[in-house]
Amino acid sequence: MKIMPWALPLAAWILAPLMLGIINRVKAFFAGRRGPSVWQLYYDLFKLLRKASVYSRSTSPVIRVGPAVVLACMILATLLLPWGGLAAPTTFTGDIILLAYLLGLARFATVLAALDTGSSFEGMGASREVQFAALAEPSFFLGMLVLVLHFGFSGLSNMVAGISLETWQTSGVLLILVACSWFVLLLAENCRIPVDDPNTHLELTMIHEVMVLDYGGPDLAYVLYAASLKMWIFAALVVNLLVPMRSLAPWLQAPVFLAGIVLVMVLVGIVESIVARLRLQQVPKILIGSALLSLIALIVRLVG
Amino acid sequence: MTVISVLLILSCLLLLGSSRLHVAIRVVAAQGLLLGVLPIVRSAENLHVAILILGLSTIVSKGILLPWLMNTCLRLSGIRREIEPFVGFGPSLLCGTALLGLAVWIAVRLQLPQVPLILLTSSFFAILVGLFLMVTRRKAITQSLAYLVMENGVYGVGISMSLDFPFLVELGILLDVFVGVFLMGNLLFHLDREFEHLDADKLTELSDLSEPAPAGEERV
């Protein structure tokens, strides 16, 4: 077994919580505050892991399984992500679909666990999550379709390895369109601001945070950690699209990749600071817009 | 050219999805600029004066003059946004997807060799979006903007078909559009002064009778 491919998932597992810290720091900077330390999420995770979980008597085992399933899905998904010329630990034909459905399974587990609590509030959050997920899925799959048409259906690692400076010269428009579409997806899927506010807890427009209200202790730690891994996964997808890493020297790829992810996080922080949260009725509009970006990329690929 | 086509498609989608009128005017102005650059890009190898003039006159008329005219109209009428169109903004975007599909179908179906398909697609899309906006929006200003979008599409189709399109004809069309929009602007201004709104839908209720029909009552 080669060691190198494991560097990426390891980096993801170790650094993912740091990325959320960076977002919070950027937001604090824009608000004129000093903000929490970038390591805050690590402290929170350690604190939560030392506590015990409390479960309501009205719940079934589903809620106990939920966080573990979510975390397992995210950890598996990080194993599929390549960086530049370096292949992921596991890669096979069609691993993209597995990636999409691992994310789907994680969502399914969250939603089931939320419904299991029997709280109408969490049920509402679950309903919204599923509604927006249904709208977000086309944009992911259309983007994937474009990449598959362009680079062949031979695994995510090969696809990403196909992106080089020449690709940018011949079909940069495609990459930019899909990356923009996936950036919107990143914001929507990770409950960042134009769609949902990660900081609010008791508010009627919130989606994701409401579903995890009943967790405490290690379960909450799992959910928070899984959320940071999910953020990492989407950021990694966007960075892989945008940086023609194959054209770089091998030793440069890892630092450039990490710098790219940090840059995406800073961008997310800026977006969160300067954009107001959309009204709930407006959210489908930007999700459809994101799918349309991918659709245009598809059309450019097919007829252009 | 692909970039211009993609931007053209995106601007049309923006028009479908935005309710603020001054944004819509700016988007149409940007379209005008794009279309002005288009003939110059298209014939980058053998650029001659006629094409340059065509491009520049397009930029001046569609990118600067007409948007300025519409802006004046907007300022005088004091409207800010399109409220309650017949088809909402979200559904409009969905319809936009369908129209995009239709545009691709038409462009592929025409089977014109030597015509850049993506440009043809985006031009047809602009025409379709123009028609769609004209039918589904209430305000007269939006409707005349939609007319401009449609004309932009026609222009795009012309450019993509052939560059030796008689250049005088193209200029003539530009002049026509300019006069058309000028008249529309005038009309809008007077409409606004007479009726204090620019809701084209309400024009069906014009009558000499002093009392307007009460709301909810069925008209014969």
Short mmCIF file of C-alpha atoms in Angstrom, two decimals:
data_model
loop_
_atom_site.label_atom_id
_atom_site.label_comp_id
_atom_site.label_asym_id
_atom_site.label_seq_id
_atom_site.Cartn_x
_atom_site.Cartn_y
_atom_site.Cartn_z
CA MET A 1 0.00 0.00 0.00
CA LYS A 2 1.36 3.34 -0.94
CA ILE A 3 1.52 5.94 1.77
CA MET A 4 1.25 9.14 -0.23
CA PRO A 5 -2.40 8.90 -1.28
CA TRP A 6 -3.36 8.78 2.39
CA ALA A 7 -1.88 12.22 2.97
CA LEU A 8 -4.99 13.90 1.62
CA PRO A 9 -7.64 12.21 3.77
CA LEU A 10 -5.32 12.64 6.75
CA ALA A 11 -5.01 16.34 5.99
CA ALA A 12 -8.78 16.52 5.68
CA TRP A 13 -9.37 14.75 8.99
CA ILE A 14 -6.89 16.92 10.84
CA LEU A 15 -7.39 20.29 9.19
CA ALA A 16 -11.13 20.38 8.43
CA PRO A 17 -12.18 21.98 11.76
CA LEU A 18 -9.48 24.61 11.26
CA MET A 19 -11.18 25.70 8.04
CA LEU A 20 -14.40 26.59 9.82
CA GLY A 21 -12.27 28.57 12.25
CA ILE A 22 -10.84 30.51 9.31
CA ILE A 23 -14.34 31.34 8.06
CA ASN A 24 -15.30 32.61 11.49
CA ARG A 25 -12.14 34.67 11.70
CA VAL A 26 -12.85 36.30 8.32
CA LYS A 27 -16.39 37.06 9.38
CA ALA A 28 -15.14 38.56 12.64
CA PHE A 29 -12.65 40.68 10.72
CA PHE A 30 -15.44 42.09 8.55
CA ALA A 31 -17.57 42.78 11.60
CA GLY A 32 -14.67 44.61 13.25
CA ARG A 33 -14.27 42.05 16.04
CA ARG A 34 -11.30 39.92 16.99
CA GLY A 35 -13.37 36.79 16.86
CA PRO A 36 -12.77 33.36 18.37
CA SER A 37 -9.48 31.58 17.90
CA VAL A 38 -9.15 29.58 14.69
CA TRP A 39 -8.74 26.49 16.89
CA GLN A 40 -12.10 27.04 18.58
CA LEU A 41 -13.83 24.09 16.92
CA TYR A 42 -11.08 21.74 18.18
CA TYR A 43 -11.66 22.94 21.75
CA ASP A 44 -15.41 22.50 21.27
CA LEU A 45 -14.95 18.99 19.90
CA PHE A 46 -12.69 17.93 22.78
CA LYS A 47 -15.07 19.42 25.31
CA LEU A 48 -18.06 17.65 23.75
CA LEU A 49 -16.24 14.32 23.48
CA ARG A 50 -15.59 14.29 27.21
CA LYS A 51 -19.30 14.73 27.99
CA ALA A 52 -22.01 12.12 27.99
CA SER A 53 -24.94 12.06 25.59
CA VAL A 54 -28.43 12.68 26.82
CA TYR A 55 -31.39 11.22 24.95
CA SER A 56 -35.02 12.08 25.27
CA ARG A 57 -37.25 9.21 26.41
CA SER A 58 -39.49 9.68 23.38
CA THR A 59 -36.77 8.82 20.87
CA SER A 60 -35.88 5.51 19.29
CA PRO A 61 -32.38 4.15 18.48
CA VAL A 62 -32.51 6.00 15.15
CA ILE A 63 -31.31 9.20 16.74
CA ARG A 64 -28.39 7.37 18.37
CA VAL A 65 -27.30 5.91 15.04
CA GLY A 66 -27.73 9.13 13.06
CA PRO A 67 -24.55 11.04 13.98
CA ALA A 68 -22.35 7.95 13.60
CA VAL A 69 -23.73 7.26 10.12
CA VAL A 70 -23.22 10.89 9.12
CA LEU A 71 -19.64 10.88 10.34
CA ALA A 72 -18.87 7.55 8.69
CA CYS A 73 -20.24 8.77 5.35
CA MET A 74 -18.14 11.90 5.44
CA ILE A 75 -14.96 10.01 6.37
CA LEU A 76 -15.58 7.56 3.51
CA ALA A 77 -16.21 10.45 1.14
CA THR A 78 -12.86 12.04 1.98
CA LEU A 79 -11.19 8.79 0.87
CA LEU A 80 -12.49 9.38 -2.67
CA LEU A 81 -11.08 12.88 -3.09
CA PRO A 82 -7.92 13.33 -5.12
CA TRP A 83 -5.67 16.36 -5.19
CA GLY A 84 -4.18 17.35 -8.47
CA GLY A 85 -2.01 14.63 -9.96
CA LEU A 86 -2.11 12.61 -6.75
CA ALA A 87 -4.81 9.96 -6.84
CA ALA A 88 -7.13 9.31 -3.92
CA PRO A 89 -6.59 6.21 -1.75
CA THR A 90 -9.52 4.56 -3.48
CA THR A 91 -10.53 5.27 -7.02
CA PHE A 92 -12.64 3.27 -9.41
CA THR A 93 -15.00 3.84 -12.29
CA GLY A 94 -18.02 5.75 -11.11
CA ASP A 95 -16.72 6.73 -7.69
CA ILE A 96 -18.35 10.10 -8.31
CA ILE A 97 -21.75 8.51 -7.92
CA LEU A 98 -20.64 6.90 -4.69
CA LEU A 99 -19.49 10.31 -3.49
CA ALA A 100 -22.85 11.87 -4.32
CA TYR A 101 -24.74 9.10 -2.58
CA LEU A 102 -22.51 9.09 0.49
CA LEU A 103 -23.45 12.74 0.89
CA GLY A 104 -27.06 11.72 0.23
CA LEU A 105 -26.93 8.96 2.84
CA ALA A 106 -25.52 11.36 5.40
CA ARG A 107 -28.37 13.73 4.72
CA PHE A 108 -30.88 10.91 4.93
CA ALA A 109 -29.52 9.87 8.33
CA THR A 110 -29.66 13.45 9.62
CA VAL A 111 -33.22 13.85 8.41
CA LEU A 112 -34.40 10.54 9.89
CA ALA A 113 -32.79 11.34 13.22
CA ALA A 114 -34.40 14.77 13.18
CA LEU A 115 -37.81 13.25 12.48
CA ASP A 116 -37.19 10.69 15.20
CA THR A 117 -37.14 13.34 17.90
CA GLY A 118 -40.79 14.00 17.21
CA SER A 119 -40.26 17.73 17.58
CA SER A 120 -42.31 19.67 15.06
CA PHE A 121 -39.50 22.18 14.86
CA GLU A 122 -36.99 19.58 13.76
CA GLY A 123 -39.52 18.08 11.38
CA MET A 124 -39.82 21.46 9.72
CA GLY A 125 -36.05 21.69 9.37
CA ALA A 126 -35.94 18.18 7.92
CA SER A 127 -38.61 19.05 5.38
CA ARG A 128 -36.69 22.12 4.26
CA GLU A 129 -33.40 20.27 4.11
CA VAL A 130 -34.90 17.64 1.84
CA GLN A 131 -36.63 20.22 -0.32
CA PHE A 132 -33.45 22.17 -0.94
CA ALA A 133 -31.43 19.00 -1.38
CA ALA A 134 -33.77 17.96 -4.18
CA LEU A 135 -33.05 21.27 -5.88
CA ALA A 136 -29.31 21.11 -5.22
CA GLU A 137 -28.84 17.63 -6.61
CA PRO A 138 -29.30 18.58 -10.31
CA SER A 139 -26.53 21.12 -10.11
CA PHE A 140 -24.11 18.53 -8.68
CA PHE A 141 -25.00 15.89 -11.23
CA LEU A 142 -25.09 18.23 -14.22
CA GLY A 143 -21.63 19.48 -13.26
CA MET A 144 -20.47 15.89 -12.94
CA LEU A 145 -21.97 15.07 -16.32
CA VAL A 146 -19.96 17.87 -17.90
CA LEU A 147 -16.76 16.55 -16.34
CA VAL A 148 -17.55 13.00 -17.33
CA LEU A 149 -18.20 14.03 -20.92
CA HIS A 150 -14.97 15.97 -20.98
CA PHE A 151 -12.58 13.67 -19.17
CA GLY A 152 -14.20 10.26 -19.43
CA PHE A 153 -16.00 8.12 -16.89
CA SER A 154 -12.99 6.70 -15.17
CA GLY A 155 -13.02 7.83 -11.59
CA LEU A 156 -12.66 11.19 -9.93
CA SER A 157 -8.89 10.94 -9.61
CA ASN A 158 -8.38 10.44 -13.34
CA MET A 159 -10.76 13.26 -14.10
CA VAL A 160 -8.99 15.70 -11.86
CA ALA A 161 -5.65 14.52 -13.18
CA GLY A 162 -6.92 15.45 -16.64
CA ILE A 163 -7.20 19.11 -15.72
CA SER A 164 -4.09 20.96 -16.84
CA LEU A 165 -3.13 24.30 -18.30
CA GLU A 166 -4.05 23.07 -21.78
CA THR A 167 -7.54 22.23 -20.55
CA TRP A 168 -7.82 25.79 -19.39
CA GLN A 169 -6.85 27.12 -22.77
CA THR A 170 -9.33 24.97 -24.66
CA SER A 171 -12.27 24.79 -22.31
CA GLY A 172 -11.74 27.10 -19.36
CA VAL A 173 -15.33 28.31 -19.64
CA LEU A 174 -16.59 24.86 -18.72
CA LEU A 175 -14.44 24.65 -15.63
CA ILE A 176 -15.36 28.13 -14.47
CA LEU A 177 -19.09 27.52 -14.95
CA VAL A 178 -19.05 24.21 -13.09
CA ALA A 179 -16.88 25.67 -10.33
CA CYS A 180 -19.26 28.62 -9.89
CA SER A 181 -22.19 26.25 -9.80
CA TRP A 182 -20.48 24.09 -7.20
CA PHE A 183 -19.51 27.07 -5.12
CA VAL A 184 -23.19 27.98 -4.80
CA LEU A 185 -23.80 24.33 -3.98
CA LEU A 186 -21.10 24.53 -1.31
CA LEU A 187 -22.88 27.46 0.29
CA ALA A 188 -26.25 25.72 0.14
CA GLU A 189 -25.12 22.27 1.25
CA ASN A 190 -23.08 23.58 4.14
CA CYS A 191 -25.80 25.92 5.34
CA ARG A 192 -23.74 29.04 4.82
CA ILE A 193 -25.31 32.44 4.66
CA PRO A 194 -27.28 33.17 1.54
CA VAL A 195 -29.22 29.98 2.24
CA ASP A 196 -29.00 29.36 5.96
CA ASP A 197 -27.22 30.94 8.88
CA PRO A 198 -24.89 28.59 10.76
CA ASN A 199 -24.96 30.80 13.85
CA THR A 200 -28.66 31.01 14.60
CA HIS A 201 -30.31 28.45 16.74
CA LEU A 202 -33.86 29.46 17.37
CA GLU A 203 -35.04 31.09 14.25
CA LEU A 204 -37.77 30.20 11.86
CA THR A 205 -35.76 30.37 8.66
CA MET A 206 -33.05 28.02 9.68
CA ILE A 207 -32.59 24.64 8.10
CA HIS A 208 -29.67 22.58 9.19
CA GLU A 209 -29.05 23.83 12.72
CA VAL A 210 -32.60 23.04 13.69
CA MET A 211 -32.09 19.37 12.90
CA VAL A 212 -29.24 18.95 15.33
CA LEU A 213 -30.87 20.71 18.28
CA ASP A 214 -31.40 17.52 20.23
CA TYR A 215 -27.84 16.30 20.16
CA GLY A 216 -25.40 16.72 22.99
CA GLY A 217 -22.00 15.45 23.99
CA PRO A 218 -20.16 13.11 21.60
CA ASP A 219 -23.12 13.03 19.20
CA LEU A 220 -22.94 16.79 18.72
CA ALA A 221 -19.19 16.49 18.32
CA TYR A 222 -19.72 13.93 15.53
CA VAL A 223 -22.22 16.16 13.80
CA LEU A 224 -20.00 19.24 14.02
CA TYR A 225 -16.95 17.33 12.84
CA ALA A 226 -18.92 15.77 9.97
CA ALA A 227 -20.13 19.24 8.96
CA SER A 228 -16.55 20.50 8.80
CA LEU A 229 -15.54 17.46 6.72
CA LYS A 230 -18.44 18.16 4.34
CA MET A 231 -17.23 21.71 3.93
CA TRP A 232 -13.75 20.36 3.16
CA ILE A 233 -15.14 17.94 0.57
CA PHE A 234 -16.96 20.62 -1.38
CA ALA A 235 -14.05 23.04 -1.12
CA ALA A 236 -11.72 20.29 -2.37
CA LEU A 237 -13.98 19.68 -5.37
CA VAL A 238 -14.00 23.37 -6.27
CA VAL A 239 -10.24 23.73 -5.81
CA ASN A 240 -9.54 20.63 -7.88
CA LEU A 241 -11.57 22.13 -10.70
CA LEU A 242 -10.03 25.56 -10.59
CA VAL A 243 -6.34 24.85 -10.08
CA PRO A 244 -4.61 23.05 -12.95
CA MET A 245 -2.50 21.15 -10.48
CA ARG A 246 -1.09 18.65 -12.93
CA SER A 247 0.91 21.45 -14.49
CA LEU A 248 2.64 22.22 -11.21
CA ALA A 249 5.75 20.55 -9.83
CA PRO A 250 4.78 17.54 -7.67
CA TRP A 251 6.13 19.02 -4.44
CA LEU A 252 4.10 22.20 -5.06
CA GLN A 253 0.77 20.44 -5.45
CA ALA A 254 0.00 19.84 -1.79
CA PRO A 255 0.77 23.39 -0.58
CA VAL A 256 -1.13 24.90 -3.52
CA PHE A 257 -4.08 22.64 -2.82
CA LEU A 258 -4.19 23.62 0.86
CA ALA A 259 -3.77 27.29 -0.04
CA GLY A 260 -6.66 26.88 -2.47
CA ILE A 261 -8.90 25.44 0.23
CA VAL A 262 -8.00 28.26 2.61
CA LEU A 263 -8.80 30.71 -0.17
CA VAL A 264 -12.21 29.13 -0.73
CA MET A 265 -12.87 29.45 3.01
CA VAL A 266 -11.87 33.10 2.97
CA LEU A 267 -14.21 33.57 0.01
CA VAL A 268 -17.03 31.90 1.93
CA GLY A 269 -16.31 34.20 4.86
CA ILE A 270 -16.44 37.25 2.60
CA VAL A 271 -19.68 36.10 0.99
CA GLU A 272 -21.19 35.55 4.41
CA SER A 273 -20.12 39.00 5.52
CA ILE A 274 -21.38 41.01 2.56
CA VAL A 275 -24.46 39.10 1.44
CA ALA A 276 -27.72 39.14 3.33
CA ARG A 277 -29.47 35.88 3.94
CA LEU A 278 -32.13 35.21 1.36
CA ARG A 279 -35.74 34.85 2.25
CA LEU A 280 -36.72 31.22 2.32
CA GLN A 281 -38.81 31.57 -0.85
CA GLN A 282 -35.79 32.95 -2.67
CA VAL A 283 -33.56 29.97 -1.91
CA PRO A 284 -34.92 27.72 -4.69
CA LYS A 285 -34.13 30.55 -7.08
CA ILE A 286 -30.40 30.52 -6.43
CA LEU A 287 -30.34 26.73 -6.41
CA ILE A 288 -32.04 26.68 -9.80
CA GLY A 289 -29.56 29.36 -10.87
CA SER A 290 -26.70 27.13 -9.81
CA ALA A 291 -28.15 24.20 -11.74
CA LEU A 292 -28.54 26.48 -14.74
CA LEU A 293 -24.83 27.34 -14.62
CA SER A 294 -24.03 23.65 -14.87
CA LEU A 295 -26.62 23.25 -17.60
CA ILE A 296 -25.00 26.03 -19.62
CA ALA A 297 -21.66 24.30 -19.17
CA LEU A 298 -23.26 21.13 -20.50
CA ILE A 299 -24.65 22.98 -23.50
CA VAL A 300 -21.28 24.57 -24.18
CA ARG A 301 -19.72 21.12 -24.00
CA LEU A 302 -22.30 19.62 -26.35
CA VAL A 303 -22.70 22.28 -29.01
CA GLY A 304 -19.78 24.67 -28.49
CA MET B 1 -16.73 33.73 -28.70
CA THR B 2 -17.81 30.95 -26.36
CA VAL B 3 -17.29 33.34 -23.48
CA ILE B 4 -19.49 35.98 -25.10
CA SER B 5 -22.20 33.41 -25.81
CA VAL B 6 -22.13 32.15 -22.23
CA LEU B 7 -22.30 35.70 -20.89
CA LEU B 8 -25.23 36.37 -23.22
CA ILE B 9 -27.08 33.34 -21.85
CA LEU B 10 -26.27 34.33 -18.28
CA SER B 11 -27.49 37.89 -18.80
CA CYS B 12 -30.79 36.58 -20.17
CA LEU B 13 -31.18 34.35 -17.12
CA LEU B 14 -30.44 37.30 -14.88
CA LEU B 15 -33.23 39.20 -16.60
CA LEU B 16 -35.60 36.32 -15.96
CA GLY B 17 -34.72 36.19 -12.31
CA SER B 18 -34.39 39.79 -11.18
CA SER B 19 -37.18 42.10 -10.18
CA ARG B 20 -35.29 45.38 -9.94
CA LEU B 21 -35.74 47.44 -13.06
CA HIS B 22 -32.49 49.35 -12.96
CA VAL B 23 -30.62 46.05 -12.73
CA ALA B 24 -32.54 44.85 -15.77
CA ILE B 25 -31.58 47.99 -17.69
CA ARG B 26 -27.93 47.53 -16.79
CA VAL B 27 -28.06 43.92 -17.89
CA VAL B 28 -29.53 44.93 -21.24
CA ALA B 29 -26.80 47.55 -21.58
CA ALA B 30 -24.17 44.90 -20.88
CA GLN B 31 -25.77 42.74 -23.57
CA GLY B 32 -25.43 45.63 -25.98
CA LEU B 33 -21.73 45.92 -25.18
CA LEU B 34 -21.25 42.18 -25.64
CA LEU B 35 -22.98 42.26 -28.98
CA GLY B 36 -20.86 45.23 -30.04
CA VAL B 37 -17.68 43.31 -29.27
CA LEU B 38 -19.01 40.20 -30.99
CA PRO B 39 -18.52 41.12 -34.68
CA ILE B 40 -15.03 42.41 -33.89
CA VAL B 41 -14.10 39.15 -32.15
CA ARG B 42 -15.75 37.07 -34.83
CA SER B 43 -13.63 38.57 -37.58
CA ALA B 44 -10.46 39.07 -35.62
CA GLU B 45 -8.31 37.82 -38.51
CA ASN B 46 -9.56 40.07 -41.28
CA LEU B 47 -10.85 43.03 -39.44
CA HIS B 48 -11.94 45.85 -41.68
CA VAL B 49 -13.42 49.27 -41.15
CA ALA B 50 -17.03 48.33 -41.85
CA ILE B 51 -17.07 45.73 -39.11
CA LEU B 52 -15.34 48.05 -36.71
CA ILE B 53 -17.94 50.73 -37.37
CA LEU B 54 -20.74 48.21 -36.96
CA GLY B 55 -19.32 47.09 -33.62
CA LEU B 56 -18.75 50.60 -32.36
CA SER B 57 -22.17 51.85 -33.45
CA THR B 58 -23.75 48.87 -31.71
CA ILE B 59 -21.87 49.65 -28.53
CA VAL B 60 -22.89 53.30 -28.68
CA SER B 61 -26.54 52.70 -29.51
CA LYS B 62 -27.31 49.50 -27.60
CA GLY B 63 -24.81 49.82 -24.81
CA ILE B 64 -25.08 53.51 -24.03
CA LEU B 65 -27.86 55.41 -25.78
CA LEU B 66 -30.80 53.08 -25.32
CA PRO B 67 -30.04 52.19 -21.69
CA TRP B 68 -29.69 55.88 -20.95
CA LEU B 69 -33.09 56.46 -22.53
CA MET B 70 -34.67 53.68 -20.50
CA ASN B 71 -33.03 54.98 -17.36
CA THR B 72 -34.50 58.41 -17.97
CA CYS B 73 -37.87 56.79 -18.43
CA LEU B 74 -37.45 54.88 -15.22
CA ARG B 75 -36.46 57.96 -13.27
CA LEU B 76 -39.36 59.98 -14.58
CA SER B 77 -41.88 57.29 -13.81
CA GLY B 78 -40.47 56.56 -10.37
CA ILE B 79 -40.96 52.79 -10.53
CA ARG B 80 -38.34 50.62 -8.87
CA ARG B 81 -39.25 47.06 -9.45
CA GLU B 82 -41.52 44.70 -11.25
CA ILE B 83 -44.14 43.57 -8.79
CA GLU B 84 -46.18 40.45 -9.31
CA PRO B 85 -45.40 39.42 -12.84
CA PHE B 86 -47.79 36.93 -14.40
CA VAL B 87 -45.15 34.24 -13.97
CA GLY B 88 -43.06 34.53 -10.81
CA PHE B 89 -39.30 34.84 -10.86
CA GLY B 90 -38.56 31.29 -9.75
CA PRO B 91 -40.93 29.73 -12.30
CA SER B 92 -39.53 32.17 -14.88
CA LEU B 93 -36.09 30.68 -14.32
CA LEU B 94 -37.53 27.19 -14.73
CA CYS B 95 -39.20 28.29 -17.96
CA GLY B 96 -35.80 29.72 -18.89
CA THR B 97 -34.35 26.22 -18.64
CA ALA B 98 -37.01 24.95 -21.00
CA LEU B 99 -36.39 27.84 -23.38
CA LEU B 100 -32.67 27.09 -23.29
CA GLY B 101 -33.43 23.53 -24.30
CA LEU B 102 -35.68 24.79 -27.09
CA ALA B 103 -32.94 27.15 -28.28
CA VAL B 104 -30.42 24.30 -28.41
CA TRP B 105 -32.91 22.18 -30.30
CA ILE B 106 -33.58 24.92 -32.87
CA ALA B 107 -29.89 25.68 -33.31
CA VAL B 108 -28.96 22.03 -33.80
CA ARG B 109 -31.98 21.37 -35.96
CA LEU B 110 -31.14 24.16 -38.41
CA GLN B 111 -28.01 22.26 -39.44
CA LEU B 112 -26.03 25.22 -40.61
CA PRO B 113 -22.43 24.31 -41.22
CA GLN B 114 -19.83 26.96 -40.52
CA VAL B 115 -22.07 28.66 -38.02
CA PRO B 116 -20.82 28.59 -34.41
CA LEU B 117 -23.57 26.58 -32.75
CA ILE B 118 -23.09 28.01 -29.29
CA LEU B 119 -23.52 31.55 -30.58
CA LEU B 120 -26.61 30.55 -32.53
CA THR B 121 -28.02 28.89 -29.41
CA SER B 122 -27.45 31.90 -27.21
CA SER B 123 -28.96 34.24 -29.82
CA PHE B 124 -32.06 32.11 -30.16
CA PHE B 125 -32.23 31.96 -26.40
CA ALA B 126 -32.17 35.77 -26.25
CA ILE B 127 -35.03 35.95 -28.76
CA LEU B 128 -37.09 33.43 -26.80
CA VAL B 129 -36.39 35.14 -23.48
CA GLY B 130 -37.37 38.47 -25.01
CA LEU B 131 -40.68 37.02 -26.16
CA PHE B 132 -41.24 35.33 -22.82
CA LEU B 133 -40.57 38.53 -20.85
CA MET B 134 -42.82 40.53 -23.12
CA VAL B 135 -45.72 38.21 -22.42
CA THR B 136 -45.22 37.65 -18.72
CA ARG B 137 -44.28 41.03 -17.28
CA ARG B 138 -46.73 43.75 -16.43
CA LYS B 139 -44.78 46.97 -16.59
CA ALA B 140 -44.47 48.69 -19.93
CA ILE B 141 -40.81 49.45 -19.24
CA THR B 142 -39.97 45.79 -18.81
CA GLN B 143 -41.86 44.99 -21.96
CA SER B 144 -39.83 47.45 -23.98
CA LEU B 145 -36.66 46.05 -22.40
CA ALA B 146 -37.85 42.64 -23.49
CA TYR B 147 -38.22 44.01 -27.02
CA LEU B 148 -34.60 45.13 -26.85
CA VAL B 149 -33.48 41.70 -25.66
CA MET B 150 -35.31 40.10 -28.54
CA GLU B 151 -33.69 42.50 -30.97
CA ASN B 152 -30.30 41.66 -29.44
CA GLY B 153 -31.04 38.03 -30.19
CA VAL B 154 -31.94 38.79 -33.79
CA TYR B 155 -28.72 40.76 -34.13
CA GLY B 156 -26.77 37.85 -32.67
CA VAL B 157 -28.34 35.42 -35.12
CA GLY B 158 -27.44 37.80 -37.95
CA ILE B 159 -23.83 38.00 -36.80
CA SER B 160 -23.51 34.27 -36.36
CA MET B 161 -25.02 33.52 -39.80
CA SER B 162 -22.65 35.64 -41.77
CA LEU B 163 -20.37 38.55 -41.32
CA ASP B 164 -20.89 39.86 -44.83
CA PHE B 165 -24.40 40.71 -43.89
CA PRO B 166 -24.89 43.99 -45.67
CA PHE B 167 -23.57 46.41 -43.20
CA LEU B 168 -25.92 49.20 -44.24
CA VAL B 169 -28.88 46.94 -43.47
CA GLU B 170 -27.49 46.27 -40.01
CA LEU B 171 -27.06 49.99 -39.40
CA GLY B 172 -30.58 50.59 -40.69
CA ILE B 173 -31.93 48.07 -38.20
CA LEU B 174 -30.04 49.75 -35.40
CA LEU B 175 -31.60 53.05 -36.38
CA ASP B 176 -35.03 51.45 -36.50
CA VAL B 177 -34.63 50.02 -33.05
CA PHE B 178 -33.42 53.31 -31.76
CA VAL B 179 -36.43 55.13 -33.14
CA GLY B 180 -38.71 52.38 -31.88
CA VAL B 181 -37.41 52.60 -28.36
CA PHE B 182 -37.44 56.37 -28.52
CA LEU B 183 -41.14 56.26 -29.40
CA MET B 184 -41.76 53.70 -26.67
CA GLY B 185 -40.03 55.91 -24.17
CA ASN B 186 -42.16 58.82 -25.21
CA LEU B 187 -45.28 56.72 -25.00
CA LEU B 188 -44.31 55.43 -21.56
CA PHE B 189 -43.74 58.95 -20.35
CA HIS B 190 -47.16 60.07 -21.50
CA LEU B 191 -48.81 56.93 -20.16
CA ASP B 192 -47.24 57.59 -16.83
CA ARG B 193 -48.37 61.20 -16.82
CA GLU B 194 -51.96 60.34 -17.77
CA PHE B 195 -52.57 57.32 -15.59
CA GLU B 196 -49.91 57.53 -12.91
CA HIS B 197 -48.81 53.99 -13.44
CA LEU B 198 -47.04 51.96 -16.09
CA ASP B 199 -49.01 48.79 -15.76
CA ALA B 200 -49.68 47.68 -19.30
CA ASP B 201 -52.14 45.13 -18.01
CA LYS B 202 -54.48 47.84 -16.82
CA LEU B 203 -54.72 49.35 -20.31
CA THR B 204 -57.53 46.90 -21.00
CA GLU B 205 -59.62 48.72 -18.47
CA LEU B 206 -59.49 52.05 -20.27
CA SER B 207 -62.86 53.53 -20.90
CA ASP B 208 -64.59 56.86 -20.99
CA LEU B 209 -66.83 55.96 -18.11
CA SER B 210 -65.99 57.96 -15.08
CA GLU B 211 -66.21 55.17 -12.55
CA PRO B 212 -63.84 52.22 -12.80
CA ALA B 213 -65.44 48.81 -12.41
CA PRO B 214 -65.24 47.67 -8.81
CA ALA B 215 -62.70 44.97 -8.16
CA GLY B 216 -63.99 41.44 -8.31
CA GLU B 217 -66.99 42.26 -10.48
CA GLU B 218 -67.06 40.36 -13.69
CA ARG B 219 -66.79 42.42 -16.82
CA VAL B 220 -68.98 41.53 -19.74
#
